Amino acid sequence: MAKLNGFTNEVRRLPRDRNPPYRADQLDTDLLRVLAASEIPLSAYEIATRLRESVRHVMAVSIYRSLHRLCAEQRVERVEMVSGFRIKDAPASVLAICAQCGRTVSVTVASEHAAIERAIAAIGFVVGKVALEASGICSKCRK
């Protein structure tokens, strides 16, 4: 074993029997379950914490890969205002986000989405994603 500046070139391996690899489809299923159980959008780190409490330890990079895949499949959406993720329950919608409790509600506005995409395309801009979000106070918090 050679030493260089006090460090060795010895490779230390973690035991492989601790946790078998987390298959992508199983992670997607567990991630969707965590998001469905939450009333508010969750960050990747919050998802990792909840998975750690209920299932097993998962690296944040694996969570981000799964979120990317699920967003591409239109099963999950990013809530830009709060930097979180939620189950996508309606296409072409505005997300109403409560500033007090953090809950989100989808309001379908398909014609408005299409109009925005047409207006942007008219100036030669290629639309990748339209995110319409509104912040306010929900009816439960106003009571």
GROMACS .gro file of C-alpha atoms in nm:
model
  143
    1MET     CA    1   0.000   0.000   0.000
    2ALA     CA    2   0.168   0.322  -0.117
    3LYS     CA    3   0.137   0.648   0.073
    4LEU     CA    4   0.129   0.993  -0.078
    5ASN     CA    5   0.109   1.298   0.147
    6GLY     CA    6  -0.037   1.085   0.425
    7PHE     CA    7  -0.306   0.930   0.206
    8THR     CA    8  -0.311   0.571   0.092
    9ASN     CA    9  -0.417   0.441  -0.244
   10GLU     CA   10  -0.615   0.167  -0.075
   11VAL     CA   11  -0.972   0.150  -0.196
   12ARG     CA   12  -1.224   0.095   0.078
   13ARG     CA   13  -1.539  -0.073  -0.036
   14LEU     CA   14  -1.875  -0.048   0.134
   15PRO     CA   15  -2.052  -0.375   0.195
   16ARG     CA   16  -2.284  -0.446  -0.099
   17ASP     CA   17  -2.523  -0.656   0.107
   18ARG     CA   18  -2.648  -0.356   0.304
   19ASN     CA   19  -2.900  -0.236   0.047
   20PRO     CA   20  -2.970  -0.396  -0.287
   21PRO     CA   21  -2.982  -0.151  -0.579
   22TYR     CA   22  -3.299   0.058  -0.592
   23ARG     CA   23  -3.460  -0.014  -0.928
   24ALA     CA   24  -3.577   0.296  -1.116
   25ASP     CA   25  -3.936   0.173  -1.151
   26GLN     CA   26  -3.956   0.101  -0.777
   27LEU     CA   27  -3.813   0.444  -0.693
   28ASP     CA   28  -4.069   0.606  -0.926
   29THR     CA   29  -4.350   0.416  -0.751
   30ASP     CA   30  -4.225   0.509  -0.403
   31LEU     CA   31  -4.171   0.872  -0.504
   32LEU     CA   32  -4.525   0.897  -0.646
   33ARG     CA   33  -4.660   0.746  -0.322
   34VAL     CA   34  -4.474   1.009  -0.114
   35LEU     CA   35  -4.600   1.295  -0.333
   36ALA     CA   36  -4.957   1.161  -0.327
   37ALA     CA   37  -4.950   1.147   0.053
   38SER     CA   38  -4.840   1.512   0.081
   39GLU     CA   39  -5.080   1.805   0.073
   40ILE     CA   40  -4.801   2.041  -0.031
   41PRO     CA   41  -4.530   2.032  -0.301
   42LEU     CA   42  -4.205   1.874  -0.182
   43SER     CA   43  -3.843   1.940  -0.271
   44ALA     CA   44  -3.616   1.653  -0.374
   45TYR     CA   45  -3.452   1.663  -0.030
   46GLU     CA   46  -3.790   1.650   0.146
   47ILE     CA   47  -3.883   1.350  -0.070
   48ALA     CA   48  -3.552   1.181   0.019
   49THR     CA   49  -3.618   1.240   0.391
   50ARG     CA   50  -3.968   1.092   0.369
   51LEU     CA   51  -3.842   0.792   0.174
   52ARG     CA   52  -3.569   0.741   0.433
   53GLU     CA   53  -3.834   0.740   0.710
   54SER     CA   54  -4.060   0.491   0.536
   55VAL     CA   55  -3.858   0.280   0.294
   56ARG     CA   56  -3.483   0.331   0.273
   57HIS     CA   57  -3.202   0.577   0.218
   58VAL     CA   58  -3.197   0.727  -0.131
   59MET     CA   59  -2.941   0.972  -0.267
   60ALA     CA   60  -3.078   1.308  -0.384
   61VAL     CA   61  -2.930   1.254  -0.730
   62SER     CA   62  -3.150   0.944  -0.769
   63ILE     CA   63  -3.452   1.147  -0.662
   64TYR     CA   64  -3.372   1.413  -0.924
   65ARG     CA   65  -3.337   1.146  -1.195
   66SER     CA   66  -3.673   0.999  -1.100
   67LEU     CA   67  -3.837   1.344  -1.089
   68HIS     CA   68  -3.694   1.426  -1.432
   69ARG     CA   69  -3.833   1.102  -1.572
   70LEU     CA   70  -4.176   1.151  -1.409
   71CYS     CA   71  -4.196   1.514  -1.526
   72ALA     CA   72  -4.116   1.402  -1.882
   73GLU     CA   73  -4.399   1.148  -1.854
   74GLN     CA   74  -4.635   1.427  -1.730
   75ARG     CA   75  -4.702   1.238  -1.405
   76VAL     CA   76  -4.531   1.497  -1.183
   77GLU     CA   77  -4.494   1.872  -1.221
   78ARG     CA   78  -4.256   2.127  -1.076
   79VAL     CA   79  -4.411   2.411  -0.878
   80GLU     CA   80  -4.178   2.696  -0.970
   81MET     CA   81  -4.284   2.942  -0.696
   82VAL     CA   82  -4.192   2.704  -0.416
   83SER     CA   83  -3.922   2.495  -0.590
   84GLY     CA   84  -4.116   2.178  -0.519
   85PHE     CA   85  -4.286   1.891  -0.699
   86ARG     CA   86  -4.640   1.757  -0.693
   87ILE     CA   87  -4.853   1.498  -0.867
   88LYS     CA   88  -4.976   1.643  -1.197
   89ASP     CA   89  -5.353   1.616  -1.180
   90ALA     CA   90  -5.463   1.839  -1.468
   91PRO     CA   91  -5.308   1.935  -1.802
   92ALA     CA   92  -5.286   2.300  -1.910
   93SER     CA   93  -5.376   2.445  -1.573
   94VAL     CA   94  -5.295   2.733  -1.343
   95LEU     CA   95  -5.168   2.628  -1.002
   96ALA     CA   96  -5.322   2.822  -0.715
   97ILE     CA   97  -5.071   2.813  -0.427
   98CYS     CA   98  -5.175   2.906  -0.073
   99ALA     CA   99  -4.915   3.133   0.085
  100GLN     CA  100  -5.018   3.019   0.435
  101CYS     CA  101  -5.057   2.640   0.423
  102GLY     CA  102  -4.870   2.567   0.098
  103ARG     CA  103  -5.150   2.361  -0.058
  104THR     CA  104  -5.191   2.374  -0.434
  105VAL     CA  105  -5.503   2.346  -0.649
  106SER     CA  106  -5.508   2.301  -1.027
  107VAL     CA  107  -5.748   2.515  -1.228
  108THR     CA  108  -5.776   2.396  -1.589
  109VAL     CA  109  -5.732   2.678  -1.842
  110ALA     CA  110  -5.654   2.497  -2.166
  111SER     CA  111  -5.757   2.780  -2.400
  112GLU     CA  112  -5.543   3.032  -2.208
  113HIS     CA  113  -5.242   2.801  -2.226
  114ALA     CA  114  -5.290   2.762  -2.601
  115ALA     CA  115  -5.326   3.140  -2.645
  116ILE     CA  116  -5.002   3.204  -2.453
  117GLU     CA  117  -4.816   2.944  -2.661
  118ARG     CA  118  -4.949   3.099  -2.986
  119ALA     CA  119  -4.855   3.452  -2.878
  120ILE     CA  120  -4.503   3.344  -2.787
  121ALA     CA  121  -4.465   3.140  -3.107
  122ALA     CA  122  -4.573   3.448  -3.307
  123ILE     CA  123  -4.252   3.625  -3.201
  124GLY     CA  124  -4.042   3.328  -3.311
  125PHE     CA  125  -3.988   3.185  -2.966
  126VAL     CA  126  -4.008   2.808  -2.926
  127VAL     CA  127  -4.200   2.727  -2.607
  128GLY     CA  128  -4.058   2.446  -2.398
  129LYS     CA  129  -4.287   2.481  -2.099
  130VAL     CA  130  -4.556   2.718  -1.977
  131ALA     CA  131  -4.584   2.750  -1.599
  132LEU     CA  132  -4.883   2.948  -1.477
  133GLU     CA  133  -4.896   2.991  -1.100
  134ALA     CA  134  -5.088   3.219  -0.867
  135SER     CA  135  -5.016   3.281  -0.501
  136GLY     CA  136  -5.282   3.378  -0.248
  137ILE     CA  137  -5.482   3.246   0.047
  138CYS     CA  138  -5.701   2.936   0.011
  139SER     CA  139  -6.059   2.914   0.137
  140LYS     CA  140  -5.959   2.686   0.430
  141CYS     CA  141  -5.699   2.935   0.557
  142ARG     CA  142  -5.935   3.234   0.519
  143LYS     CA  143  -6.187   3.079   0.762
   0.00000   0.00000   0.00000
